[in-house]
mmCIF file of C-alpha atoms in Angstrom:
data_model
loop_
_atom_site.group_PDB
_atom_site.id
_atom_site.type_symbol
_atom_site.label_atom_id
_atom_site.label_comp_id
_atom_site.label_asym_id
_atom_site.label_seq_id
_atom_site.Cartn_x
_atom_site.Cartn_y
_atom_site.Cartn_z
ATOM 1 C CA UNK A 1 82.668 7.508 133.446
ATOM 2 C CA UNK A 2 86.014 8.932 132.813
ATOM 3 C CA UNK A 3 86.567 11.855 134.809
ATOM 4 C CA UNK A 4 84.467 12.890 137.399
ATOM 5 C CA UNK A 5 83.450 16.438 136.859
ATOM 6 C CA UNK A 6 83.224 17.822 140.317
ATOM 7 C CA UNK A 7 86.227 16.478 141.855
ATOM 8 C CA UNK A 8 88.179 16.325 138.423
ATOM 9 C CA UNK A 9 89.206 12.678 139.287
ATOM 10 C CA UNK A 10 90.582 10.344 136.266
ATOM 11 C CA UNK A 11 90.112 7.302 136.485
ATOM 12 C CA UNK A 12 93.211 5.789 135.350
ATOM 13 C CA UNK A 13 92.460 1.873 135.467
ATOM 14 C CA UNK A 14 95.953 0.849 134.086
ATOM 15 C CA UNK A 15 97.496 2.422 137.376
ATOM 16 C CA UNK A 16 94.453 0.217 139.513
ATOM 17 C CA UNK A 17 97.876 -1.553 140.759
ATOM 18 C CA UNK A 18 98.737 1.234 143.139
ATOM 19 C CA UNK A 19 95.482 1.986 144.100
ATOM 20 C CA UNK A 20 95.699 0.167 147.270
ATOM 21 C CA UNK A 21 98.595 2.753 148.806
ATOM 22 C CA UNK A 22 96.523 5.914 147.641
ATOM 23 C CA UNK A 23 93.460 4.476 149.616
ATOM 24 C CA UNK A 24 95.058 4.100 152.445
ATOM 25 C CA UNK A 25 96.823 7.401 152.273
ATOM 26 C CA UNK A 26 93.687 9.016 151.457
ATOM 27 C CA UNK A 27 92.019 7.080 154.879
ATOM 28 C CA UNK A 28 94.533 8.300 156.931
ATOM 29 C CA UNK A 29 94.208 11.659 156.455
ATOM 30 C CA UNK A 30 90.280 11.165 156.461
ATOM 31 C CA UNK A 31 90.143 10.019 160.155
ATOM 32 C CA UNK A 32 92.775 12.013 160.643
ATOM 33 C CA UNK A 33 89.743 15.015 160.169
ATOM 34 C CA UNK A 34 87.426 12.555 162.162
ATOM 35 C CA UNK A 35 89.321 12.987 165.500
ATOM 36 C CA UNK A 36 89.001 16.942 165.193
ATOM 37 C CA UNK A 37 87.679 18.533 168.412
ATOM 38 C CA UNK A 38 87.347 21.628 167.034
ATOM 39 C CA UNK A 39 84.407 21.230 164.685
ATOM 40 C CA UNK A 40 80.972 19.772 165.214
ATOM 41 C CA UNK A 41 81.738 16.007 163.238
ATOM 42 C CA UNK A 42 78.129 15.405 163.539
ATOM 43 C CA UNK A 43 76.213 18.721 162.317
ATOM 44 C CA UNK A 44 75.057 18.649 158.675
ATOM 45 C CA UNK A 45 76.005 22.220 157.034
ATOM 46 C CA UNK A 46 72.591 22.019 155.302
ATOM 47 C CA UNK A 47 69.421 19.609 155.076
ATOM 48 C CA UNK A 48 70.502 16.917 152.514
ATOM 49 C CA UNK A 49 74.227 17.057 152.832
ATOM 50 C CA UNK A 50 75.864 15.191 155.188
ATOM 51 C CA UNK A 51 77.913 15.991 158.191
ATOM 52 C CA UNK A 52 81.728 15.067 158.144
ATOM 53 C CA UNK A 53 80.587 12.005 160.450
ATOM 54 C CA UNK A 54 78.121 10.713 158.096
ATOM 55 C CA UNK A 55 80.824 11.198 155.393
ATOM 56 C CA UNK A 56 83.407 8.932 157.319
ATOM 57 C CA UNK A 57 80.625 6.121 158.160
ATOM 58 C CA UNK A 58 79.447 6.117 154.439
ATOM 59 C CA UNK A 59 83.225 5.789 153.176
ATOM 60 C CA UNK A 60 83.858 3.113 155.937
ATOM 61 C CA UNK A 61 80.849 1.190 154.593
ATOM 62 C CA UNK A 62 82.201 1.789 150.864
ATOM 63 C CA UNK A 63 85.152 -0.082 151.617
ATOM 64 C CA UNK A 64 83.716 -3.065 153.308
ATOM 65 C CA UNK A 65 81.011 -3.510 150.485
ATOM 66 C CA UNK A 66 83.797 -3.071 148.305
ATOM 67 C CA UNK A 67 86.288 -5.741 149.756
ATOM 68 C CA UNK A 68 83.084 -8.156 149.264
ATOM 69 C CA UNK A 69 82.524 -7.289 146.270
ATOM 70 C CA UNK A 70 86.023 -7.874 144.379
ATOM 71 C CA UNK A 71 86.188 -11.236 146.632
ATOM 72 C CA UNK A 72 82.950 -12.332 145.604
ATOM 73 C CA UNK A 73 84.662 -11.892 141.932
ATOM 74 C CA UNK A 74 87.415 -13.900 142.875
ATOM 75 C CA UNK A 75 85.539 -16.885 143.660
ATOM 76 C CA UNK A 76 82.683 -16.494 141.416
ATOM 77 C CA UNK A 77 81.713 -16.167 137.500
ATOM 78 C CA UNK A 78 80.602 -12.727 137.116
ATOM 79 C CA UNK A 79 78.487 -12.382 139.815
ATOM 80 C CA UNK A 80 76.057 -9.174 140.304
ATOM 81 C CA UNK A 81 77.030 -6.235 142.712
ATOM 82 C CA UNK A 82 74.107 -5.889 145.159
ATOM 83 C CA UNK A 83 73.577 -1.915 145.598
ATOM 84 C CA UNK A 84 75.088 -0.862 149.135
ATOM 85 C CA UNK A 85 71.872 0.995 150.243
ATOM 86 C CA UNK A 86 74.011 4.157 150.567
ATOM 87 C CA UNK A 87 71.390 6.567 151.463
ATOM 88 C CA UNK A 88 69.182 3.911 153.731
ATOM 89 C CA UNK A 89 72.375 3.142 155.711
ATOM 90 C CA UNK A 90 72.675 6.674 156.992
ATOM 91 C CA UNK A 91 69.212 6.208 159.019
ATOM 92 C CA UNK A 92 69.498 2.868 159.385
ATOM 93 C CA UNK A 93 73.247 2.202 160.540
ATOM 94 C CA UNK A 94 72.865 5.722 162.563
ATOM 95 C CA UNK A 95 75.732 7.721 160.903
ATOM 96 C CA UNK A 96 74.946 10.611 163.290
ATOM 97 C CA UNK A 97 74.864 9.013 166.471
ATOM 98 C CA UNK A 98 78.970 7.157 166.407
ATOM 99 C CA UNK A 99 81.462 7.921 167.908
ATOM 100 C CA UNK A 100 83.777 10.186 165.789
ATOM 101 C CA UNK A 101 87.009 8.206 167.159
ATOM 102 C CA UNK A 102 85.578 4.673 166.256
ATOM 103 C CA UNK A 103 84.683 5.697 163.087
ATOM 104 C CA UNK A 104 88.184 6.865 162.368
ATOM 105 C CA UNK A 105 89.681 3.549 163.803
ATOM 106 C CA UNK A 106 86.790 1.737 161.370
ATOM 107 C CA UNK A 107 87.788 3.726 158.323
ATOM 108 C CA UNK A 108 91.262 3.013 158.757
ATOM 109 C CA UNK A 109 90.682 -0.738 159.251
ATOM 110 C CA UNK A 110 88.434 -0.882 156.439
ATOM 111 C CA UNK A 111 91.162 0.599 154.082
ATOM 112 C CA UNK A 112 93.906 -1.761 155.625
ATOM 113 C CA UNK A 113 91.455 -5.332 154.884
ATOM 114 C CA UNK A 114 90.850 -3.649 150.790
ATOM 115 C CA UNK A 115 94.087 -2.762 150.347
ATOM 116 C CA UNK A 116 94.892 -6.279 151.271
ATOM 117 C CA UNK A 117 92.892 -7.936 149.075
ATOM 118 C CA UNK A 118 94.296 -5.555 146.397
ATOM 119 C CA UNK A 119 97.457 -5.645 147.069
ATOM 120 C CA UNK A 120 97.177 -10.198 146.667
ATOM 121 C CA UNK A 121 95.573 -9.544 143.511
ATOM 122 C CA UNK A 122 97.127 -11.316 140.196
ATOM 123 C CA UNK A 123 97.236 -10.124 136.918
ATOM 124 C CA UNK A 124 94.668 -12.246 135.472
ATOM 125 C CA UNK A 125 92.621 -11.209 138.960
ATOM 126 C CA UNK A 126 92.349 -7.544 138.341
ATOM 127 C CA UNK A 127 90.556 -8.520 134.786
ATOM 128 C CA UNK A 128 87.680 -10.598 136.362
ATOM 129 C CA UNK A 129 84.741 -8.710 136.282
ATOM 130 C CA UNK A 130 81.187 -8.368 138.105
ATOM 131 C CA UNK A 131 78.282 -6.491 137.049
ATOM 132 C CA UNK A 132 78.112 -3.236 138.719
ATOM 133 C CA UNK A 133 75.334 -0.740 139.429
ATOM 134 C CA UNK A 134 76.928 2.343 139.376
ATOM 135 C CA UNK A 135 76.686 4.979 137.298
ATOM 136 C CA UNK A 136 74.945 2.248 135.316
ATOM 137 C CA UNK A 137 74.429 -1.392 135.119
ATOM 138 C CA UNK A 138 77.672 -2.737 133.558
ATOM 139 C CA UNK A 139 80.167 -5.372 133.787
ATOM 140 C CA UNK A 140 83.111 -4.133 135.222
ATOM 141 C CA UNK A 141 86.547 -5.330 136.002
ATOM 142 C CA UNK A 142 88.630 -5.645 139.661
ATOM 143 C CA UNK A 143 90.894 -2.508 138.192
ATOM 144 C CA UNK A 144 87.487 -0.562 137.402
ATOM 145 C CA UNK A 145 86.686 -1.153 141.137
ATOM 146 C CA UNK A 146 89.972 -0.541 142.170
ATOM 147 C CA UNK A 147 90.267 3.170 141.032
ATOM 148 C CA UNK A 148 86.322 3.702 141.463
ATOM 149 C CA UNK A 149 86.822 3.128 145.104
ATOM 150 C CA UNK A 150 89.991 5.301 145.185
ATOM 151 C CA UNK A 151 87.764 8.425 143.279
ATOM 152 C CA UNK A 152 85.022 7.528 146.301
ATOM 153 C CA UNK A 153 87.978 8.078 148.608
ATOM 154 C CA UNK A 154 89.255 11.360 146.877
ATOM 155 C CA UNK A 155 85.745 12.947 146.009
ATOM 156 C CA UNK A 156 85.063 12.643 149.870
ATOM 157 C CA UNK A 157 88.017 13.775 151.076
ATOM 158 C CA UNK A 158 87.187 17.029 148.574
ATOM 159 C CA UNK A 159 83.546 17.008 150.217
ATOM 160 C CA UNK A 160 84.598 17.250 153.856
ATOM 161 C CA UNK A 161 87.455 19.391 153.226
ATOM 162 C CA UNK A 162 84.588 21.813 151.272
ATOM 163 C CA UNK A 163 82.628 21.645 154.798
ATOM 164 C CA UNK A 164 85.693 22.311 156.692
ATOM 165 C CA UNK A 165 86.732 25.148 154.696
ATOM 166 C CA UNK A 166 82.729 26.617 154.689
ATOM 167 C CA UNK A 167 83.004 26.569 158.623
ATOM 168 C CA UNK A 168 86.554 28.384 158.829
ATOM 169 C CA UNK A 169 84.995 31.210 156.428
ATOM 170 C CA UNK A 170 81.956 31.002 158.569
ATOM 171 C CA UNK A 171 83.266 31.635 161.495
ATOM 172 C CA UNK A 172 86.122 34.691 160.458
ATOM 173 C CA UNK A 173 83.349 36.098 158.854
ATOM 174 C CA UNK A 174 83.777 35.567 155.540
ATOM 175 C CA UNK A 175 80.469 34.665 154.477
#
């Protein structure tokens, strides 16, 4: 994958370097929308798409499996990338049910500990390489998870802004 068609995201792997600062800049403004009072966090728009809540725990739990995941290639021969369990995790971790607030404060941690491990990465670091699931089964390199994670961060950001924006034009009347 080389562009994301919905969110028209590149993924650039020679800039995986910086990727680290755009995650966390992306984060911020993320639970920046999680600590709204003025929209219902929890309430899905539809059945099968997930309320801005769910959106921040699944992104929080991206970048936690993610920080494993390029350690795990630090210290290991490529080793295989376990799937997350993304959809499972939403019944099973109770997206709905947290607190909007910790959530924020988890996102934003969880983008402070990756960008960390990014940020001590070497050059000969960001070339090891894991096998990863996603879109399919693959080896991969640190850079290749690098700016995957920062598209997961960007194509969310897009998703809960799309929600945001639906309930504005909702409630003016524009629908």
């Amino acid at each position: 994958m080389d562009r994301c068609g919905e969110c028209g995201f590149t993924y650039d792997v020679a800039a995986a370097e910086g990727s680290g600062g755009a995650i966390r800049a992306g984060v911020s403004e993320f639970a920046g929308l999680l600590r709204r009072t003025d929209v219902g966090l929890g309430v899905r728009p539809e059945p099968g798409i997930w309320s801005l809540l769910e959106y921040g725990c699944h992104l929080r739990d991206v970048l936690i499996s993610q920080r494993e995941r390029v350690l795990l290639a630090r210290r290991s021969e490529l080793p295989f990338a376990e799937p997350m369990g993304r959809d499972e995790r939403v019944e099973h971790d109770g997206y709905a049910e947290q607190d909007p607030v910790d959530v924020a404060r988890q996102l934003s941690d969880a983008a402070l500990l990756f960008a960390n491990v990014l940020d001590r990465l070497g050059p000969a670091d960001w070339e090891r390489a894991l096998v990863y699931t996603y879109p399919e089964r693959r080896e991969r390199a640190l850079r290749w998870v690098a700016t995957h994670t920062l598209h997961e961060v960007r194509h969310h950001l897009m998703d809960v802004r799309r929600q945001l924006d639906a309930g504005a034009d909702a409630e003016a009347g524009r629908w």
